[in-house]
Amino acid sequence: MRLKRIVVMISGGGSNLQAIIDSVKQGYIKAEIVGVLSNKSNAFGISRAEKEGIPVKVVEKEGLTEEEFNSANALALEKFAPDLIVLAGYLSIIEGSIIQKYKNRIINVHPSLIPAFCGMGYYGLRVHEAVLSYGAKLSGATTHFVDEGADTGPVIMQKPVQVLNGDTPESLQKRILEVEHEILTKSVKLFCEDKIRVSGRKVVVDE
Ligand code: GRF
């Protein structure tokens, strides 16, 4: 059976991309990363992909209409022909027709326990700032399939992270990022082994 084809979409540092690259190289994820798609030409994650000889495509929003941006993304994805798309810190909205075309084949990682501290405006350090200002005792990371909403798709995997006395947004982010790497690579691994089934909002994972 052929290896599943993965495209990873990034906007920034790409530590989640790196975790997937490393997991493929170690044989933990049995798949091939056929492309990286970024909406930022200066994303450090691009250099991570280039180091591994992974094809990179940049589609920046600047200078394009919404429609041009969306069709450029759709075309780039079509050329990569992925079985799975992974949003690893991708900070642009994925257009509805792309979500429909790849229904339950787009996985996102979010640095909180959805449905808490997620949705429009909750990204990067803002998530952890909100957790600390609320005084929550538990945060964590979530992987989910992407639907038309912001962080609203069916949950695949979650893992909690204790909020510690004296935590700053940065110290909390650091601990949660490690958990993101863990559950994102595990979610991708199990997807590639056809061990994830979705019915409605319910996701059954055969671990
Ligand atoms: C992570 O915090 C992730 O949860 C969020 O964006 C950040 C991406 O980090 N979606 P990296 O670019 O993968 O290092």
mmCIF file of C-alpha atoms and ligand atoms in Angstrom:
data_model
loop_
_atom_site.group_PDB
_atom_site.id
_atom_site.type_symbol
_atom_site.label_atom_id
_atom_site.label_comp_id
_atom_site.label_asym_id
_atom_site.label_seq_id
_atom_site.Cartn_x
_atom_site.Cartn_y
_atom_site.Cartn_z
ATOM 1 C CA MET A 1 0.000 0.000 0.000
ATOM 2 C CA ARG A 2 1.479 3.375 -0.987
ATOM 3 C CA LEU A 3 2.566 5.849 1.658
ATOM 4 C CA LYS A 4 0.100 8.624 2.405
ATOM 5 C CA ARG A 5 1.048 12.068 1.066
ATOM 6 C CA ILE A 6 1.170 14.871 3.638
ATOM 7 C CA VAL A 7 1.214 18.627 3.014
ATOM 8 C CA VAL A 8 2.049 20.838 5.997
ATOM 9 C CA MET A 9 0.834 24.447 6.027
ATOM 10 C CA ILE A 10 2.836 26.935 8.112
ATOM 11 C CA SER A 11 3.126 30.627 8.916
ATOM 12 C CA GLY A 12 5.979 30.776 11.410
ATOM 13 C CA GLY A 13 8.782 28.968 13.213
ATOM 14 C CA GLY A 14 7.673 25.504 12.151
ATOM 15 C CA SER A 15 8.526 23.552 15.314
ATOM 16 C CA ASN A 16 5.393 21.442 14.713
ATOM 17 C CA LEU A 17 6.550 20.902 11.112
ATOM 18 C CA GLN A 18 9.951 19.863 12.462
ATOM 19 C CA ALA A 19 8.291 17.380 14.824
ATOM 20 C CA ILE A 20 6.502 15.812 11.836
ATOM 21 C CA ILE A 21 9.701 15.770 9.745
ATOM 22 C CA ASP A 22 11.592 14.063 12.582
ATOM 23 C CA SER A 23 8.775 11.544 13.148
ATOM 24 C CA VAL A 24 8.759 10.588 9.458
ATOM 25 C CA LYS A 25 12.548 10.182 9.468
ATOM 26 C CA GLN A 26 12.351 7.984 12.577
ATOM 27 C CA GLY A 27 9.647 5.846 10.964
ATOM 28 C CA TYR A 28 7.120 6.802 13.671
ATOM 29 C CA ILE A 29 4.918 8.379 11.004
ATOM 30 C CA LYS A 30 4.692 6.116 7.958
ATOM 31 C CA ALA A 31 4.052 8.708 5.248
ATOM 32 C CA GLU A 32 5.879 11.191 3.045
ATOM 33 C CA ILE A 33 5.796 14.956 3.353
ATOM 34 C CA VAL A 34 5.284 15.953 -0.287
ATOM 35 C CA GLY A 35 5.109 19.691 0.288
ATOM 36 C CA VAL A 36 5.075 22.669 2.614
ATOM 37 C CA LEU A 37 2.743 25.578 1.891
ATOM 38 C CA SER A 38 3.308 28.893 3.664
ATOM 39 C CA ASN A 39 1.492 32.225 3.614
ATOM 40 C CA LYS A 40 4.662 33.988 4.827
ATOM 41 C CA SER A 41 7.802 34.065 2.671
ATOM 42 C CA ASN A 42 9.886 34.752 5.784
ATOM 43 C CA ALA A 43 8.567 31.822 7.830
ATOM 44 C CA PHE A 44 11.524 30.061 9.474
ATOM 45 C CA GLY A 45 9.701 26.789 8.870
ATOM 46 C CA ILE A 46 10.505 27.173 5.165
ATOM 47 C CA SER A 47 14.206 26.669 5.887
ATOM 48 C CA ARG A 48 13.349 23.548 7.886
ATOM 49 C CA ALA A 49 11.579 22.113 4.814
ATOM 50 C CA GLU A 50 14.313 23.168 2.377
ATOM 51 C CA LYS A 51 16.939 21.484 4.563
ATOM 52 C CA GLU A 52 15.054 18.204 4.000
ATOM 53 C CA GLY A 53 14.543 18.799 0.276
ATOM 54 C CA ILE A 54 10.782 19.136 0.767
ATOM 55 C CA PRO A 55 9.159 21.263 -1.992
ATOM 56 C CA VAL A 56 7.949 24.626 -0.674
ATOM 57 C CA LYS A 57 5.242 26.834 -2.103
ATOM 58 C CA VAL A 58 4.571 30.333 -0.752
ATOM 59 C CA VAL A 59 1.174 31.921 -1.313
ATOM 60 C CA GLU A 60 1.053 35.288 0.404
ATOM 61 C CA LYS A 61 -2.206 37.158 0.880
ATOM 62 C CA GLU A 62 -0.566 40.537 0.377
ATOM 63 C CA GLY A 63 -1.370 41.934 -3.065
ATOM 64 C CA LEU A 64 -3.999 39.300 -3.828
ATOM 65 C CA THR A 65 -7.768 39.507 -3.615
ATOM 66 C CA GLU A 66 -9.451 36.992 -1.294
ATOM 67 C CA GLU A 67 -10.479 35.006 -4.367
ATOM 68 C CA GLU A 68 -6.987 35.027 -5.917
ATOM 69 C CA PHE A 69 -5.472 33.956 -2.601
ATOM 70 C CA ASN A 70 -7.930 31.100 -2.153
ATOM 71 C CA SER A 71 -7.570 29.801 -5.711
ATOM 72 C CA ALA A 72 -3.769 30.003 -5.501
ATOM 73 C CA ASN A 73 -3.912 27.904 -2.328
ATOM 74 C CA ALA A 74 -6.348 25.472 -3.916
ATOM 75 C CA LEU A 75 -4.118 25.084 -6.970
ATOM 76 C CA ALA A 76 -0.985 24.607 -4.873
ATOM 77 C CA LEU A 77 -2.729 21.900 -2.846
ATOM 78 C CA GLU A 78 -4.065 20.216 -5.993
ATOM 79 C CA LYS A 79 -0.530 19.997 -7.396
ATOM 80 C CA PHE A 80 0.751 18.423 -4.183
ATOM 81 C CA ALA A 81 -2.220 16.002 -4.227
ATOM 82 C CA PRO A 82 -2.215 15.351 -0.458
ATOM 83 C CA ASP A 83 -4.025 12.594 1.403
ATOM 84 C CA LEU A 84 -3.674 14.711 4.547
ATOM 85 C CA ILE A 85 -3.160 18.432 5.147
ATOM 86 C CA VAL A 86 -1.672 19.475 8.497
ATOM 87 C CA LEU A 87 -2.106 23.075 9.707
ATOM 88 C CA ALA A 88 0.980 23.607 11.860
ATOM 89 C CA GLY A 89 0.745 27.184 13.014
ATOM 90 C CA TYR A 90 -0.946 28.294 9.791
ATOM 91 C CA LEU A 91 -2.517 31.662 10.522
ATOM 92 C CA SER A 92 -4.903 32.211 7.642
ATOM 93 C CA ILE A 93 -8.484 31.021 7.221
ATOM 94 C CA ILE A 94 -8.871 28.013 4.926
ATOM 95 C CA GLU A 95 -11.549 28.684 2.350
ATOM 96 C CA GLY A 96 -14.743 26.628 2.479
ATOM 97 C CA SER A 97 -14.343 24.819 -0.851
ATOM 98 C CA ILE A 98 -10.910 23.572 0.231
ATOM 99 C CA ILE A 99 -12.362 22.342 3.530
ATOM 100 C CA GLN A 100 -15.133 20.512 1.688
ATOM 101 C CA LYS A 101 -12.703 18.966 -0.812
ATOM 102 C CA TYR A 102 -10.481 17.684 2.002
ATOM 103 C CA LYS A 103 -13.275 16.991 4.523
ATOM 104 C CA ASN A 104 -11.871 15.235 7.616
ATOM 105 C CA ARG A 105 -8.430 15.241 5.970
ATOM 106 C CA ILE A 106 -7.217 18.556 7.415
ATOM 107 C CA ILE A 107 -5.766 18.373 10.947
ATOM 108 C CA ASN A 108 -5.064 21.477 13.030
ATOM 109 C CA VAL A 109 -3.220 21.781 16.328
ATOM 110 C CA HIS A 110 -4.346 24.399 18.844
ATOM 111 C CA PRO A 111 -2.505 25.332 22.076
ATOM 112 C CA SER A 112 -5.464 25.036 24.489
ATOM 113 C CA LEU A 113 -8.124 22.532 25.525
ATOM 114 C CA ILE A 114 -10.835 23.320 22.938
ATOM 115 C CA PRO A 115 -13.576 24.626 23.394
ATOM 116 C CA ALA A 116 -11.745 26.849 25.887
ATOM 117 C CA PHE A 117 -9.573 29.758 24.732
ATOM 118 C CA CYS A 118 -10.014 29.178 21.010
ATOM 119 C CA GLY A 119 -11.701 30.734 18.006
ATOM 120 C CA MET A 120 -11.118 34.046 16.258
ATOM 121 C CA GLY A 121 -8.243 36.046 17.784
ATOM 122 C CA TYR A 122 -6.944 33.151 19.922
ATOM 123 C CA TYR A 123 -3.545 32.292 18.458
ATOM 124 C CA GLY A 124 0.078 32.223 19.598
ATOM 125 C CA LEU A 125 0.819 33.932 22.925
ATOM 126 C CA ARG A 126 -2.687 35.457 23.065
ATOM 127 C CA VAL A 127 -4.057 32.021 23.985
ATOM 128 C CA HIS A 128 -1.762 31.680 26.986
ATOM 129 C CA GLU A 129 -2.270 35.298 28.065
ATOM 130 C CA ALA A 130 -6.021 34.635 28.152
ATOM 131 C CA VAL A 131 -5.534 31.420 30.184
ATOM 132 C CA LEU A 132 -3.395 33.231 32.773
ATOM 133 C CA SER A 133 -5.611 36.303 33.032
ATOM 134 C CA TYR A 134 -8.636 34.039 33.520
ATOM 135 C CA GLY A 135 -6.828 32.177 36.283
ATOM 136 C CA ALA A 136 -7.412 28.740 34.744
ATOM 137 C CA LYS A 137 -5.545 25.876 36.437
ATOM 138 C CA LEU A 138 -5.400 23.587 33.422
ATOM 139 C CA SER A 139 -4.631 24.299 29.813
ATOM 140 C CA GLY A 140 -3.152 21.979 27.180
ATOM 141 C CA ALA A 141 -3.227 21.163 23.487
ATOM 142 C CA THR A 142 -5.828 19.875 21.058
ATOM 143 C CA THR A 143 -5.744 18.350 17.599
ATOM 144 C CA HIS A 144 -8.927 18.449 15.565
ATOM 145 C CA PHE A 145 -10.234 18.120 12.047
ATOM 146 C CA VAL A 146 -10.809 21.479 10.400
ATOM 147 C CA ASP A 147 -14.320 22.569 9.495
ATOM 148 C CA GLU A 148 -15.641 25.932 8.363
ATOM 149 C CA GLY A 149 -15.419 27.446 11.830
ATOM 150 C CA ALA A 150 -12.349 28.678 13.750
ATOM 151 C CA ASP A 151 -11.072 25.774 15.910
ATOM 152 C CA THR A 152 -14.564 24.189 15.871
ATOM 153 C CA GLY A 153 -13.992 20.898 14.041
ATOM 154 C CA PRO A 154 -14.264 17.386 15.580
ATOM 155 C CA VAL A 155 -11.656 16.822 18.296
ATOM 156 C CA ILE A 156 -9.095 14.083 17.632
ATOM 157 C CA MET A 157 -6.802 14.227 20.668
ATOM 158 C CA GLN A 158 -6.248 16.397 23.741
ATOM 159 C CA LYS A 159 -3.662 16.467 26.507
ATOM 160 C CA PRO A 160 -3.756 18.706 29.605
ATOM 161 C CA VAL A 161 -0.924 20.884 30.910
ATOM 162 C CA GLN A 162 -0.985 22.171 34.503
ATOM 163 C CA VAL A 163 -0.749 25.960 34.878
ATOM 164 C CA LEU A 164 2.001 26.609 37.452
ATOM 165 C CA ASN A 165 2.282 29.434 39.987
ATOM 166 C CA GLY A 166 4.422 32.154 38.454
ATOM 167 C CA ASP A 167 3.792 30.973 34.891
ATOM 168 C CA THR A 168 4.234 33.622 32.224
ATOM 169 C CA PRO A 169 2.586 33.287 28.791
ATOM 170 C CA GLU A 170 6.018 32.292 27.467
ATOM 171 C CA SER A 171 6.710 29.615 30.089
ATOM 172 C CA LEU A 172 3.241 28.121 29.639
ATOM 173 C CA GLN A 173 3.597 28.250 25.821
ATOM 174 C CA LYS A 174 6.901 26.393 26.034
ATOM 175 C CA ARG A 175 5.428 23.458 27.987
ATOM 176 C CA ILE A 176 2.309 23.333 25.807
ATOM 177 C CA LEU A 177 4.325 23.425 22.580
ATOM 178 C CA GLU A 178 6.021 20.171 23.629
ATOM 179 C CA VAL A 179 2.606 18.589 24.126
ATOM 180 C CA GLU A 180 1.471 19.929 20.753
ATOM 181 C CA HIS A 181 4.379 18.152 19.084
ATOM 182 C CA GLU A 182 3.467 14.936 20.920
ATOM 183 C CA ILE A 183 -0.240 14.826 20.094
ATOM 184 C CA LEU A 184 0.127 16.249 16.572
ATOM 185 C CA THR A 185 2.651 13.608 15.516
ATOM 186 C CA LYS A 186 0.532 10.903 17.185
ATOM 187 C CA SER A 187 -2.639 12.172 15.434
ATOM 188 C CA VAL A 188 -0.847 12.225 12.059
ATOM 189 C CA LYS A 189 0.628 8.773 12.687
ATOM 190 C CA LEU A 190 -2.756 7.246 13.515
ATOM 191 C CA PHE A 191 -4.440 8.993 10.575
ATOM 192 C CA CYS A 192 -1.814 7.548 8.216
ATOM 193 C CA GLU A 193 -2.458 4.098 9.693
ATOM 194 C CA ASP A 194 -6.220 4.541 9.058
ATOM 195 C CA LYS A 195 -6.873 4.291 12.808
ATOM 196 C CA ILE A 196 -9.029 7.409 13.047
ATOM 197 C CA ARG A 197 -12.751 7.265 12.274
ATOM 198 C CA VAL A 198 -15.126 10.234 12.271
ATOM 199 C CA SER A 199 -18.905 10.163 12.584
ATOM 200 C CA GLY A 200 -20.430 13.604 12.962
ATOM 201 C CA ARG A 201 -18.574 15.327 15.767
ATOM 202 C CA LYS A 202 -17.352 12.089 17.273
ATOM 203 C CA VAL A 203 -13.826 10.911 16.467
ATOM 204 C CA VAL A 204 -12.867 7.342 17.373
ATOM 205 C CA VAL A 205 -9.109 6.750 17.605
ATOM 206 C CA ASP A 206 -7.848 3.152 17.715
ATOM 207 C CA GLU A 207 -4.671 3.740 19.723
HETATM 208 C C1 GRF B 1 1.801 26.778 17.930
HETATM 209 O O1 GRF B 1 1.608 27.363 19.198
HETATM 210 C C2 GRF B 1 0.519 26.224 17.446
HETATM 211 O O2 GRF B 1 -0.329 25.713 18.447
HETATM 212 C C3 GRF B 1 -0.160 27.383 16.874
HETATM 213 O O3 GRF B 1 0.854 28.162 16.276
HETATM 214 C C4 GRF B 1 2.075 27.821 16.881
HETATM 215 C C5 GRF B 1 2.952 27.277 15.789
HETATM 216 O O4 GRF B 1 4.164 26.990 16.260
HETATM 217 N N1 GRF B 1 -1.178 26.968 15.925
HETATM 218 P P1 GRF B 1 5.255 26.405 15.226
HETATM 219 O O5 GRF B 1 5.304 27.375 14.050
HETATM 220 O O6 GRF B 1 4.793 25.056 14.805
HETATM 221 O O7 GRF B 1 6.515 26.373 16.018
#
